[in-house]
Amino acid sequence: MRPARCWGIVAPGVAGRTLTCVDQEERIALFLDYENLAIGAREHLGGMTFDLRPIADALAERGRVVVRRAYADWSYFDEDRRMLTRSHVELIDIPQRMGASRKNAADIKMAVDALELAFERDYISTFVFGTGDSDFTPLVQKLRELNKRVIGVGVENSTSALLPPACDEFLYYDRLEGVEVPSAPIRRGRPARVPQAEPQLPEQESQPQAAADGSGRDADGLAALVAQTVAGLQGSSSGAVTASTLKRTLLRKDPTFNEADYGFRAFGELLRHLAAQNVVELSEGPARGDLEVTLPEQGDREEAFNLLRSVILDLAGRDGSVPLSGLKNQLRKVRPDFGEKKLGYRSFLQFCRAAATTGAVDLRWSADADDYLLTAETGS
């Protein structure tokens, strides 16, 4: 974050009073590969017309957009030109001349302009590229080498799988607030038979609304991702793990991460939900409004170790041992919601090693069995 610059403007009519200019927000340059976005929206979002407003609103939450440029042969997008002009977007015309192939002309021009700004406008800290084309991956990587933050925006079904992981954050246009994807047209004719609703599992009823429909992501996977990330941050740094640090780390792991996909309006709401599920614990952080996030110290972890021990005793008796392979499935037969990642462990082996460290079980490698063997001794 750049230091604040205050211009010291004196308020008229008020002696000695100075208006403070808050200048700590990110400076954003927006580049639109307009043909890629417009065609992607038309072909993959039910023929809808691309609208810049949802992107502008999403970027307004991240900083101040100081550069807006869109690249295309505008003779093909006459109506769109008016919409973009009203949004103060500079239109860069790349005409497709007769008899000449200029497929990548807009891409090259966009890349050259972005690099020029990166070197000449040091105050621009974030570059946003509206495209799903993997050809921009080297440009993204180069800008990140120059210590620039890069955000991608693209239509989900027309975005290359190579581009999102290269960015610091990637926003799918279809998921942005304000984008209403048209439903598929209803075919006229004989009414289709309405399928019977499948019975809902009990554990799904307590999840956020978005997890119950097709637009949401797996809530159990979310709990595992957050717990594992918090555990990794606690192990790699001596400082407190704050909500802002956790969110940045989640975006580094998955640039497409967005709490709205799980049905939450804000990241703090997501954390409070996980705290209610005893996945994490929240407390006041070092900065006002930035909560400290930790994993439960005891509770679920000790309960999970006791579960492991009891399953081993049931399978092998007091004097026998059980191989590691297949043991996790045995635990899930007793407790279907068991998952070591929810407890902050990266693997089931790491969980078993932690259990062995506490003395709940004994863990050793067997060359004969070519596997780890676990024993729950009577004296433990």
Coordinates of N, CA and C in Angstrom, one line a residue, residues 213-298:
D213 N -28.1 -25.1 -4.0 CA -28.4 -25.1 -5.4 C -27.2 -25.3 -6.2
G214 N -27.3 -25.3 -7.6 CA -26.2 -25.6 -8.4 C -25.1 -24.6 -8.4
S215 N -25.4 -23.3 -8.0 CA -24.5 -22.2 -8.1 C -23.5 -22.2 -7.0
G216 N -23.7 -23.0 -5.9 CA -22.8 -22.9 -4.8 C -21.7 -24.0 -4.9
R217 N -20.7 -23.8 -4.1 CA -19.6 -24.8 -4.0 C -19.7 -25.6 -2.8
D218 N -18.9 -26.7 -2.7 CA -19.0 -27.6 -1.6 C -18.6 -26.9 -0.3
A219 N -19.6 -26.9 0.7 CA -19.3 -26.2 2.0 C -18.3 -27.0 2.8
D220 N -18.3 -28.3 2.7 CA -17.3 -29.1 3.4 C -15.9 -28.8 2.9
G221 N -15.8 -28.7 1.6 CA -14.5 -28.4 1.0 C -14.1 -27.0 1.4
L222 N -15.0 -26.1 1.6 CA -14.6 -24.7 2.1 C -14.1 -24.8 3.5
A223 N -14.7 -25.6 4.4 CA -14.2 -25.7 5.8 C -12.8 -26.3 5.8
A224 N -12.6 -27.3 4.9 CA -11.3 -28.0 4.9 C -10.2 -27.0 4.3
L225 N -10.6 -26.2 3.3 CA -9.7 -25.2 2.7 C -9.3 -24.2 3.7
V226 N -10.2 -23.6 4.5 CA -9.9 -22.6 5.4 C -9.1 -23.1 6.6
A227 N -9.5 -24.3 7.1 CA -8.7 -24.9 8.3 C -7.3 -25.2 7.9
Q228 N -7.1 -25.8 6.7 CA -5.8 -26.1 6.2 C -4.9 -24.9 6.0
T229 N -5.6 -23.8 5.5 CA -4.8 -22.6 5.2 C -4.4 -21.9 6.6
V230 N -5.3 -21.9 7.5 CA -5.0 -21.3 8.8 C -3.9 -22.1 9.5
A231 N -4.0 -23.4 9.4 CA -2.9 -24.2 10.0 C -1.5 -23.9 9.3
G232 N -1.5 -23.8 8.0 CA -0.3 -23.5 7.3 C 0.3 -22.1 7.7
L233 N -0.6 -21.1 7.8 CA -0.2 -19.8 8.2 C 0.4 -19.8 9.7
Q234 N -0.3 -20.5 10.6 CA 0.2 -20.6 11.9 C 1.6 -21.2 12.0
G235 N 1.8 -22.2 11.1 CA 3.1 -22.9 11.2 C 4.2 -22.2 10.5
S236 N 3.9 -21.3 9.6 CA 4.9 -20.6 8.8 C 5.2 -19.2 9.3
S237 N 4.4 -18.7 10.3 CA 4.7 -17.3 10.8 C 4.4 -17.3 12.3
S238 N 5.1 -16.4 13.0 CA 4.9 -16.3 14.4 C 3.8 -15.3 14.8
G239 N 3.4 -14.5 13.8 CA 2.4 -13.5 14.1 C 1.0 -14.0 14.0
A240 N 0.0 -13.2 14.4 CA -1.4 -13.6 14.4 C -1.9 -13.7 12.9
V241 N -2.8 -14.7 12.7 CA -3.4 -14.9 11.4 C -4.7 -14.0 11.4
T242 N -4.7 -13.0 10.6 CA -5.9 -12.1 10.6 C -6.8 -12.5 9.4
A243 N -8.0 -12.0 9.5 CA -8.9 -12.3 8.4 C -8.4 -11.8 7.0
S244 N -7.8 -10.6 7.0 CA -7.3 -10.0 5.8 C -6.1 -10.9 5.2
T245 N -5.3 -11.4 6.1 CA -4.2 -12.2 5.7 C -4.7 -13.5 5.1
L246 N -5.7 -14.1 5.8 CA -6.3 -15.3 5.4 C -6.9 -15.2 4.0
K247 N -7.7 -14.1 3.8 CA -8.3 -13.9 2.5 C -7.3 -13.8 1.4
R248 N -6.2 -13.0 1.6 CA -5.2 -12.9 0.6 C -4.5 -14.3 0.3
T249 N -4.3 -15.1 1.3 CA -3.7 -16.4 1.1 C -4.7 -17.3 0.3
L250 N -5.9 -17.2 0.6 CA -6.9 -18.1 -0.1 C -6.9 -17.7 -1.6
L251 N -6.8 -16.4 -1.9 CA -6.8 -15.9 -3.3 C -5.5 -16.4 -4.0
R252 N -4.4 -16.4 -3.2 CA -3.2 -16.9 -3.8 C -3.3 -18.4 -4.1
K253 N -4.0 -19.2 -3.3 CA -4.2 -20.6 -3.6 C -5.1 -20.8 -4.7
D254 N -6.2 -20.0 -4.7 CA -7.2 -20.1 -5.8 C -7.7 -18.7 -6.2
P255 N -7.2 -18.2 -7.3 CA -7.5 -16.8 -7.6 C -9.0 -16.6 -7.9
T256 N -9.8 -17.7 -8.1 CA -11.2 -17.6 -8.4 C -12.0 -17.7 -7.1
F257 N -11.4 -17.7 -6.0 CA -12.1 -17.8 -4.7 C -12.9 -16.6 -4.5
N258 N -14.2 -16.8 -4.1 CA -15.1 -15.7 -3.8 C -16.1 -16.3 -2.8
E259 N -16.2 -15.6 -1.6 CA -17.2 -16.1 -0.6 C -18.6 -16.1 -1.1
A260 N -18.9 -15.2 -2.1 CA -20.3 -15.2 -2.6 C -20.7 -16.5 -3.3
D261 N -19.7 -17.3 -3.8 CA -20.0 -18.5 -4.4 C -20.6 -19.5 -3.4
Y262 N -20.3 -19.3 -2.1 CA -20.8 -20.2 -1.0 C -22.0 -19.6 -0.4
G263 N -22.5 -18.5 -0.8 CA -23.7 -17.9 -0.3 C -23.5 -16.9 0.8
F264 N -22.3 -16.3 0.9 CA -22.0 -15.4 2.0 C -21.8 -14.0 1.3
R265 N -22.3 -13.0 2.0 CA -22.2 -11.6 1.5 C -20.9 -11.0 1.7
A266 N -20.1 -11.4 2.7 CA -18.8 -10.9 3.0 C -18.0 -12.0 3.6
F267 N -16.7 -11.7 3.6 CA -15.7 -12.7 4.1 C -15.9 -12.9 5.6
G268 N -16.2 -11.8 6.3 CA -16.4 -11.9 7.8 C -17.6 -12.8 8.1
E269 N -18.7 -12.7 7.3 CA -19.8 -13.6 7.5 C -19.5 -15.0 7.3
L270 N -18.6 -15.3 6.3 CA -18.2 -16.7 6.1 C -17.4 -17.2 7.3
L271 N -16.5 -16.3 7.9 CA -15.7 -16.7 9.1 C -16.6 -17.0 10.3
R272 N -17.6 -16.2 10.4 CA -18.5 -16.4 11.6 C -19.3 -17.7 11.4
H273 N -19.7 -18.0 10.2 CA -20.3 -19.3 10.0 C -19.4 -20.5 10.3
L274 N -18.2 -20.4 9.9 CA -17.2 -21.5 10.2 C -16.9 -21.5 11.7
A275 N -16.9 -20.4 12.4 CA -16.7 -20.3 13.8 C -17.9 -21.0 14.5
A276 N -19.1 -20.8 14.0 CA -20.3 -21.5 14.6 C -20.2 -23.0 14.4
Q277 N -19.5 -23.4 13.3 CA -19.3 -24.9 13.1 C -18.1 -25.4 13.8
N278 N -17.5 -24.6 14.6 CA -16.3 -25.0 15.4 C -15.1 -25.4 14.5
V279 N -15.1 -24.8 13.3 CA -13.9 -25.0 12.4 C -12.8 -24.1 12.7
V280 N -13.1 -22.8 13.1 CA -12.1 -21.8 13.5 C -12.6 -21.1 14.7
E281 N -11.8 -20.4 15.3 CA -12.1 -19.5 16.4 C -11.8 -18.1 16.1
L282 N -12.6 -17.1 16.5 CA -12.4 -15.7 16.1 C -12.2 -14.9 17.4
S283 N -11.3 -13.9 17.3 CA -11.1 -13.0 18.4 C -10.7 -11.6 17.8
E284 N -10.6 -10.6 18.7 CA -10.2 -9.3 18.2 C -8.8 -9.3 17.7
G285 N -8.6 -8.7 16.5 CA -7.2 -8.7 16.0 C -6.4 -7.5 16.3
P286 N -5.2 -7.4 15.8 CA -4.4 -6.2 16.1 C -4.9 -4.9 15.5
A287 N -5.7 -5.0 14.4 CA -6.3 -3.8 13.8 C -7.9 -3.9 14.0
R288 N -8.5 -2.7 14.1 CA -9.9 -2.7 14.3 C -10.6 -3.2 13.1
G289 N -11.5 -4.2 13.3 CA -12.3 -4.7 12.3 C -11.6 -5.9 11.5
D290 N -10.4 -6.2 11.9 CA -9.6 -7.3 11.2 C -9.5 -8.4 12.3
L291 N -10.4 -9.4 12.2 CA -10.4 -10.4 13.3 C -9.2 -11.3 13.2
E292 N -8.8 -11.8 14.3 CA -7.8 -12.9 14.4 C -8.4 -14.2 14.3
V293 N -7.9 -15.1 13.4 CA -8.4 -16.4 13.1 C -7.5 -17.5 13.6
T294 N -8.0 -18.4 14.5 CA -7.2 -19.5 14.9 C -8.0 -20.8 14.8
L295 N -7.3 -21.9 15.0 CA -7.9 -23.2 15.0 C -8.3 -23.6 16.4
P296 N -9.4 -24.3 16.7 CA -9.7 -24.7 18.1 C -8.5 -25.5 18.6
E297 N -8.1 -25.2 19.8 CA -6.9 -25.8 20.4 C -7.1 -27.3 20.8
Q298 N -8.3 -27.5 21.4 CA -8.6 -28.9 21.8 C -9.9 -29.4 21.2

